[in-house]
Coordinates of C-alpha atoms in Angstrom, one line a residue:
X16 CA -177.9 -45.2 6.1
X17 CA -179.5 -48.3 4.5
X18 CA -180.4 -46.4 1.3
X19 CA -176.9 -44.8 1.1
X20 CA -175.1 -48.1 1.9
X21 CA -177.2 -50.9 0.5
X22 CA -174.7 -53.6 1.6
X23 CA -175.4 -52.8 5.3
X24 CA -178.0 -54.7 7.2
X25 CA -180.4 -53.0 9.7
X26 CA -178.6 -54.6 12.6
X27 CA -175.3 -53.2 11.4
X28 CA -176.7 -49.6 11.5
X29 CA -178.2 -50.2 15.0
X30 CA -174.9 -51.6 16.2
X31 CA -173.1 -48.5 14.8
X32 CA -175.5 -46.2 16.6
X33 CA -175.2 -48.0 19.8
X34 CA -171.4 -47.9 19.5
X35 CA -171.5 -44.1 19.0
X36 CA -173.9 -43.8 21.9
X37 CA -171.4 -45.7 24.2
X38 CA -168.8 -43.1 23.4
X39 CA -171.2 -40.2 24.2
X40 CA -171.7 -39.1 20.6
X41 CA -175.5 -39.4 20.5
X42 CA -177.5 -36.6 22.0
X43 CA -181.2 -36.0 22.3
X44 CA -182.1 -33.6 19.5
X45 CA -183.8 -30.3 20.4
X46 CA -187.0 -31.5 18.7
X47 CA -187.2 -34.2 21.4
X48 CA -187.1 -31.5 24.2
X49 CA -189.5 -31.9 27.0
X50 CA -192.6 -29.8 25.9
X51 CA -193.1 -28.3 29.4
X52 CA -189.6 -27.1 30.2
X53 CA -189.9 -23.5 31.5
X54 CA -187.7 -20.9 29.9
X55 CA -185.6 -20.7 33.2
X56 CA -184.5 -24.3 32.7
X57 CA -183.7 -24.0 29.0
X58 CA -180.0 -23.4 29.3
X59 CA -179.7 -26.1 32.0
X60 CA -181.5 -28.5 29.7
X61 CA -179.1 -27.7 26.9
X62 CA -176.2 -28.4 29.2
X63 CA -177.7 -31.7 30.3
X64 CA -178.4 -32.6 26.7
X65 CA -174.7 -33.1 26.1
X66 CA -174.9 -36.0 28.6
X67 CA -178.0 -37.5 27.1
X68 CA -178.2 -40.6 24.9
X69 CA -180.5 -43.3 23.5
X70 CA -181.4 -44.7 26.9
X71 CA -181.1 -41.4 28.8
X72 CA -182.9 -38.6 27.0
X73 CA -182.6 -35.1 28.4
X74 CA -186.3 -35.3 29.5
X75 CA -185.3 -37.8 32.2
X76 CA -182.7 -35.4 33.6
X77 CA -185.1 -32.4 33.6
X78 CA -187.9 -34.4 35.2
X79 CA -185.4 -35.6 37.9
X80 CA -184.8 -32.0 38.8
X81 CA -188.4 -30.7 38.5
X82 CA -189.9 -33.4 40.6
X83 CA -187.2 -33.3 43.3
X84 CA -187.8 -32.5 47.0
X85 CA -184.6 -31.4 48.8
X86 CA -183.9 -30.7 52.5
X87 CA -181.2 -28.2 53.3
X88 CA -180.1 -28.1 56.9
X89 CA -178.5 -24.8 58.0
X90 CA -178.8 -21.4 56.3
X91 CA -175.3 -20.0 57.1
X92 CA -172.7 -19.1 54.5
X93 CA -173.1 -22.6 52.9
X94 CA -176.8 -23.2 53.2
X95 CA -178.0 -19.8 52.1
X96 CA -175.9 -20.0 49.0
X97 CA -176.9 -23.6 48.2
X98 CA -180.6 -22.8 48.3
X99 CA -180.1 -19.9 45.9
X100 CA -178.5 -22.2 43.4
X101 CA -181.1 -24.9 43.9
X102 CA -184.0 -22.4 43.4
X103 CA -182.6 -21.4 40.0
X104 CA -182.5 -25.1 38.9
X105 CA -186.2 -25.5 39.5
X106 CA -186.9 -28.3 41.9
X107 CA -190.5 -28.9 43.1
X108 CA -189.8 -28.0 46.7
X109 CA -187.2 -27.2 49.3
X110 CA -187.4 -27.8 53.0
X111 CA -185.1 -25.4 54.8
X112 CA -184.2 -25.6 58.5
X113 CA -182.4 -23.2 60.8
X114 CA -182.9 -21.6 64.2
X115 CA -180.8 -18.4 63.9
X116 CA -181.6 -14.8 63.0
X117 CA -179.9 -12.7 60.3
X118 CA -177.0 -10.6 61.7
X119 CA -175.1 -7.8 60.0
X120 CA -172.0 -10.0 60.2
X121 CA -173.7 -12.5 57.9
X122 CA -174.1 -10.1 55.0
X123 CA -170.6 -10.4 53.6
X124 CA -171.2 -13.9 52.4
X125 CA -174.8 -14.8 52.9
X126 CA -176.1 -12.9 49.9
X127 CA -179.6 -14.4 50.2
X128 CA -180.2 -11.8 52.9
X129 CA -180.2 -8.1 52.8
X130 CA -179.9 -5.3 55.4
X131 CA -183.7 -5.2 55.8
X132 CA -183.6 -8.8 57.0
X133 CA -181.3 -8.1 60.0
X134 CA -183.0 -9.5 63.2
X135 CA -185.5 -11.7 61.2
X136 CA -185.4 -15.5 61.5
X137 CA -183.3 -16.8 58.7
X138 CA -185.9 -19.3 57.6
X139 CA -188.5 -16.5 57.1
X140 CA -186.1 -14.2 55.3
X141 CA -184.9 -17.1 53.1
X142 CA -188.4 -18.2 52.2
X143 CA -189.4 -14.7 51.1
X144 CA -186.3 -14.3 48.9
X145 CA -186.6 -17.8 47.4
X146 CA -190.2 -17.1 46.4
X147 CA -189.0 -13.9 44.7
X148 CA -186.3 -15.9 42.8
X149 CA -188.7 -18.7 41.8
X150 CA -192.4 -18.2 42.4
X151 CA -193.2 -21.8 41.5
X152 CA -190.9 -23.2 44.1
X153 CA -192.6 -24.6 47.2
X154 CA -190.6 -23.6 50.3
X155 CA -191.2 -25.3 53.6
X156 CA -189.4 -23.3 56.4
X157 CA -188.6 -24.9 59.7
X158 CA -187.5 -22.4 62.3
X159 CA -186.0 -24.8 64.9
X160 CA -182.8 -26.2 66.2
X161 CA -182.0 -29.8 65.1
X162 CA -181.1 -31.2 68.5
X163 CA -181.2 -34.9 67.6
X164 CA -181.2 -37.3 64.6
X165 CA -184.9 -37.9 65.1
X166 CA -185.5 -34.1 64.7
X167 CA -183.8 -34.3 61.3
X168 CA -185.7 -37.5 60.3
X169 CA -189.0 -35.7 60.9
X170 CA -187.9 -32.6 58.9
X171 CA -186.5 -34.6 56.0
X172 CA -189.2 -37.3 55.7
X173 CA -190.6 -37.5 52.2
X174 CA -187.7 -35.7 50.5
X175 CA -185.3 -37.1 47.9
X176 CA -182.0 -35.7 49.2
X177 CA -180.5 -34.0 52.3
X178 CA -177.8 -31.4 52.1
X179 CA -176.2 -30.8 55.5
X180 CA -174.7 -27.3 55.9
X181 CA -175.1 -27.2 59.6
X182 CA -171.9 -26.2 61.5
X183 CA -173.1 -26.2 65.1
X184 CA -172.3 -28.0 67.2
X185 CA -169.3 -29.0 65.1
X186 CA -168.8 -32.7 64.5
X187 CA -172.0 -33.5 66.5
X188 CA -174.3 -31.8 64.0
X189 CA -172.9 -33.8 61.1
X190 CA -173.1 -37.1 63.0
X191 CA -176.8 -36.4 63.8
X192 CA -177.4 -35.6 60.2
X193 CA -175.7 -38.8 59.1
X194 CA -178.2 -40.9 60.9
X195 CA -181.2 -39.4 59.2
X196 CA -180.4 -40.7 55.7
X197 CA -179.6 -44.1 57.1
X198 CA -183.1 -44.1 58.8
X199 CA -184.9 -42.7 55.7
X200 CA -183.0 -44.6 53.0
X201 CA -182.0 -41.4 51.0
X202 CA -178.6 -39.9 50.1
X203 CA -177.1 -37.0 52.0
X204 CA -174.3 -34.6 51.0
X205 CA -172.3 -32.7 53.6
X206 CA -170.5 -29.4 53.1
X207 CA -167.8 -28.1 55.4
X208 CA -165.4 -25.2 55.3
X209 CA -162.5 -24.3 57.4
X210 CA -160.1 -21.4 56.7
X211 CA -158.6 -22.0 53.2
X212 CA -160.1 -25.5 52.6
X213 CA -163.5 -26.8 52.0
X214 CA -164.8 -30.4 51.9
X215 CA -167.8 -32.2 50.4
X216 CA -168.7 -35.8 51.1
X217 CA -171.8 -37.8 50.5
X218 CA -173.4 -41.0 51.9
X219 CA -176.0 -43.3 50.5
X220 CA -177.5 -46.1 52.6
X221 CA -176.7 -49.5 51.2
X222 CA -173.9 -48.1 49.0
X223 CA -171.5 -46.3 51.3
X224 CA -170.5 -46.1 54.8
X225 CA -172.0 -43.3 57.0
X226 CA -170.2 -40.8 59.1
X227 CA -170.4 -43.1 62.1
X228 CA -168.6 -45.7 60.0
X229 CA -165.9 -43.1 59.2
X230 CA -165.7 -42.3 62.9
X231 CA -165.1 -46.0 63.7
X232 CA -162.3 -46.1 61.1
X233 CA -160.7 -43.0 62.5
X234 CA -160.8 -44.5 66.0
X235 CA -159.1 -47.7 64.7
X236 CA -156.4 -45.7 62.9
X237 CA -155.5 -43.3 65.8
X238 CA -155.4 -44.3 69.5
X239 CA -155.6 -40.6 70.5
X240 CA -158.6 -39.8 68.3
X241 CA -161.3 -39.9 71.0
X242 CA -159.1 -38.1 73.6
X243 CA -158.4 -35.3 71.0
X244 CA -162.1 -35.0 70.4
X245 CA -162.8 -34.9 74.1
X246 CA -160.2 -32.1 74.5
X247 CA -161.8 -30.2 71.7
X248 CA -165.2 -30.2 73.3
X249 CA -164.1 -29.6 76.8
X250 CA -162.0 -26.5 75.9
X251 CA -165.1 -24.2 75.9
X252 CA -163.4 -22.3 73.1
X253 CA -165.7 -20.2 70.9
X254 CA -163.7 -19.1 67.9
X255 CA -164.9 -16.2 65.7
X256 CA -166.5 -17.0 62.3
X257 CA -163.9 -17.2 59.6
X258 CA -165.5 -17.3 56.2
X259 CA -164.6 -15.7 52.8
X260 CA -167.5 -15.3 50.4
X261 CA -165.8 -16.2 47.1
X262 CA -164.4 -19.4 48.7
X263 CA -167.8 -20.4 50.1
X264 CA -169.3 -20.0 46.6
X265 CA -166.7 -22.4 45.1
X266 CA -167.7 -25.0 47.7
X267 CA -171.4 -24.5 47.3
X268 CA -171.3 -24.7 43.5
X269 CA -169.6 -28.1 43.9
X270 CA -172.1 -29.5 46.3
X271 CA -175.1 -28.3 44.3
X272 CA -173.7 -30.1 41.2
X273 CA -173.4 -33.2 43.3
X274 CA -177.1 -32.8 44.2
X275 CA -178.0 -32.6 40.5
X276 CA -176.0 -35.7 39.8
X277 CA -177.9 -37.6 42.5
X278 CA -181.3 -36.3 41.3
X279 CA -180.8 -36.7 37.5
X280 CA -178.1 -39.3 37.0
X281 CA -176.6 -37.2 34.3
X282 CA -173.1 -38.2 35.7
X283 CA -172.0 -40.2 38.7
X284 CA -171.6 -38.3 42.0
X285 CA -167.9 -37.6 42.7
X286 CA -168.2 -37.7 46.5
X287 CA -170.1 -40.9 47.1
X288 CA -168.5 -42.5 50.2
X289 CA -165.5 -40.2 49.6
X290 CA -164.3 -36.9 50.9
X291 CA -163.5 -34.3 48.2
X292 CA -161.4 -31.4 49.3
X293 CA -160.9 -28.0 47.7
X294 CA -158.0 -25.7 48.4
X295 CA -159.4 -22.2 47.8
X296 CA -156.0 -20.5 47.7
X297 CA -154.2 -22.9 45.4
X298 CA -157.3 -23.5 43.2
X299 CA -156.7 -27.3 43.5
X300 CA -158.9 -30.2 44.6
X301 CA -158.5 -33.9 45.3
X302 CA -160.4 -36.9 46.5
X303 CA -159.5 -38.7 49.7
X304 CA -159.6 -42.5 49.9
X305 CA -163.2 -43.8 50.1
X306 CA -164.5 -45.5 53.3
X307 CA -166.8 -48.6 53.1
X308 CA -169.5 -49.5 55.6
X309 CA -168.1 -50.5 58.9
X310 CA -170.3 -53.5 59.0
X311 CA -169.0 -55.1 62.2
X312 CA -169.5 -52.2 64.6
X313 CA -171.1 -49.1 63.2
X314 CA -173.6 -47.9 65.8
X315 CA -175.8 -46.3 63.0
X316 CA -175.9 -48.7 60.1
X317 CA -174.7 -52.0 61.3
X318 CA -177.2 -54.6 62.3
X319 CA -178.3 -54.3 65.9
X320 CA -176.5 -57.5 66.9
X321 CA -173.2 -56.3 65.5
X322 CA -173.3 -52.6 66.5
X323 CA -170.9 -51.8 69.4
X324 CA -171.9 -49.7 72.3
X325 CA -170.7 -46.1 72.2
X326 CA -168.3 -44.8 74.7
X327 CA -169.4 -42.2 77.2
X328 CA -167.5 -39.5 75.2
X329 CA -169.4 -40.4 72.0
X330 CA -172.7 -40.5 73.8
X331 CA -172.0 -36.9 75.0
X332 CA -171.2 -35.9 71.4
X333 CA -174.6 -37.1 70.1
X334 CA -176.7 -35.4 72.8

């Protein structure tokens, strides 16, 4: 540029490059590609390169993926799909946790498993299949029920991100999982599906409220909230599984992209402290209003002197 336009100063050229970079017009050239990127990650690196710039070369994004340790709770329709997508992206290791066995009714949507896996623990079957998909992936399988927040803390200790795909017991499992990232200081994404809608939300200690914070806001907004929950859990109703494979894949693709955003920083997460809802039938999606930390009363992340005591109903929910 200086030889072509001698009236320019060096600082003028640098300012111009920085301006182009601020608009996303500067990419890391292929010649700067990380020398150790395996072939399986080549197309992913090429995608991430479009988000790279002077201060964020694609090697930073790729390293963020390749060094990551992720915990996935639950290997049902959501979790079994999520771990497949993660295995292809090439993280260093996955910790997977579930207590169930593979059933024939799972096979319509949990395509990580095959007919030969029926009756096997899901964790063992998943580990075998993930090792086939990516032999360099370290898989730590925990065949156990997560009966408390402390169980989840022990399982997720040392990892960079938690993805909660547990659905039993409903509401209680998510609140237990919410307390683990608060204790560990790592982010956590939640994936939930019901009939024709799916939802993804994420929390990050120090940046967002947790699920107990959201629970407190819901209590404040609706006087009948706790009594409705009490009725739900005292009904002893055991509804059948309702899950449609193509819809589950839409939801899981979204949450795995959120995981990549957390781990690489290639773009900001869309669900940080916010619930993002997908309507499978209409093909639409939208974000709900975010919720901040409930600093005055949250039993999970408020300071001990501010945290309010839980009601008996809530204590029962967390057992």
